[in-house]
Amino acid sequence: MEMHTCQVCNKLFASSGPRICAACMKRLDKVYERAREYLRDHADAELNASSLAEAIGEDVRDLEILIAEGRFERDTTAADPEERRRQQLLSAFQKSLGDSSGSAAADRRTTYGRDRHGRD
Ligand SMILES: [Zn+2]
């Protein structure tokens, strides 16, 4: 096994792959959990290391590393306007599939009723 310098705490440690030592990894996992929870509760919060660190009371450096590692990418895709629009369209589409006949009939009925009412 090779010796690596932890990119978080700069301590030398033995590793075959990751460049973050076990102690930092453990801490980062906790920070990640907290940050993810925060982002989930604050959908409009921007993915910014310093504001996020302040919000959850963690070290800004830990958050910078998590962001640099792309840990939040999967969780924040929904915050991306383009992606959010896509998901809205998708859920609207799925909804229309679910009760397409129902809503279409309701629309027709409304128009029909209004027409009849107008004629009366
Ligand atoms: Zn470390």
XYZ file of C-alpha atoms and ligand atoms in Angstrom:
121
model
C 0.000 0.000 0.000
C 1.253 3.480 -0.836
C 1.495 6.460 1.436
C -0.608 9.447 0.450
C -1.084 12.892 1.875
C -4.665 13.451 2.911
C -5.981 16.303 0.800
C -8.037 17.530 3.715
C -5.781 17.399 6.777
C -2.428 16.883 4.994
C -1.616 13.884 7.168
C 0.306 10.987 5.642
C -1.712 7.818 5.524
C -1.624 4.454 3.784
C -4.125 4.078 0.993
C -4.563 2.144 -2.195
C -6.928 4.646 -3.708
C -8.668 7.498 -1.942
C -6.653 10.604 -1.211
C -8.625 11.375 1.889
C -7.776 9.656 5.184
C -10.328 7.566 7.040
C -10.856 10.144 9.782
C -11.589 12.922 7.277
C -13.736 10.617 5.187
C -15.857 9.887 8.224
C -16.198 13.571 9.052
C -16.952 14.481 5.432
C -19.713 11.901 5.359
C -21.337 13.591 8.345
C -20.919 17.050 6.835
C -22.350 15.732 3.595
C -25.392 14.322 5.372
C -26.055 17.639 7.085
C -25.534 19.651 3.917
C -27.758 17.338 1.923
C -30.472 17.648 4.524
C -30.146 21.421 4.447
C -30.318 21.513 0.656
C -33.353 19.269 0.734
C -35.134 21.615 3.146
C -33.983 24.722 1.282
C -34.509 23.857 -2.348
C -33.611 27.376 -3.455
C -30.326 27.532 -1.541
C -27.391 27.859 -3.874
C -24.566 25.369 -3.803
C -21.989 27.680 -2.301
C -19.374 26.336 0.102
C -19.170 29.344 2.407
C -22.895 30.024 2.699
C -23.583 26.327 3.141
C -20.865 26.011 5.790
C -22.349 28.935 7.657
C -25.855 27.544 7.404
C -24.998 24.132 8.843
C -22.130 25.252 11.081
C -19.437 23.133 9.449
C -15.954 23.815 8.114
C -16.043 25.592 4.763
C -13.064 23.500 3.629
C -14.980 20.272 4.135
C -17.789 21.628 2.000
C -15.407 22.826 -0.670
C -14.024 19.304 -0.927
C -17.466 17.716 -1.069
C -18.532 20.132 -3.796
C -15.270 19.635 -5.705
C -15.810 15.884 -5.514
C -19.230 16.328 -7.050
C -20.983 14.742 -4.082
C -23.957 17.084 -4.403
C -24.444 16.824 -8.125
C -27.082 14.146 -8.032
C -29.024 15.873 -5.266
C -29.039 19.325 -6.795
C -30.091 18.451 -10.332
C -33.649 19.246 -9.313
C -32.550 22.762 -8.349
C -31.348 23.307 -11.891
C -34.130 25.249 -13.665
C -33.763 23.260 -16.864
C -33.963 19.963 -15.016
C -36.815 21.140 -12.824
C -38.788 22.083 -15.925
C -38.067 18.661 -17.411
C -39.284 16.946 -14.258
C -42.406 19.092 -14.201
C -43.149 18.171 -17.785
C -42.500 14.539 -17.007
C -44.781 14.476 -13.988
C -47.450 16.366 -15.916
C -47.122 13.814 -18.670
C -47.365 10.922 -16.226
C -50.383 12.533 -14.615
C -52.071 12.949 -17.983
C -51.375 9.289 -18.697
C -52.902 8.344 -15.358
C -56.224 10.115 -15.873
C -56.100 11.297 -19.461
C -59.646 10.263 -20.293
C -60.917 11.782 -17.062
C -59.368 15.226 -17.474
C -60.096 15.386 -21.201
C -63.718 14.511 -20.564
C -63.894 17.074 -17.771
C -62.511 19.753 -20.101
C -65.001 18.867 -22.782
C -67.842 18.810 -20.288
C -66.915 22.268 -19.008
C -66.788 23.731 -22.510
C -69.979 21.969 -23.475
C -71.743 23.182 -20.351
C -70.589 26.748 -20.945
C -71.716 26.597 -24.574
C -75.103 25.314 -23.611
C -75.384 27.890 -20.886
C -74.428 30.614 -23.383
C -77.083 29.439 -25.788
C -79.688 29.416 -23.059
Zn -7.374 13.637 6.702
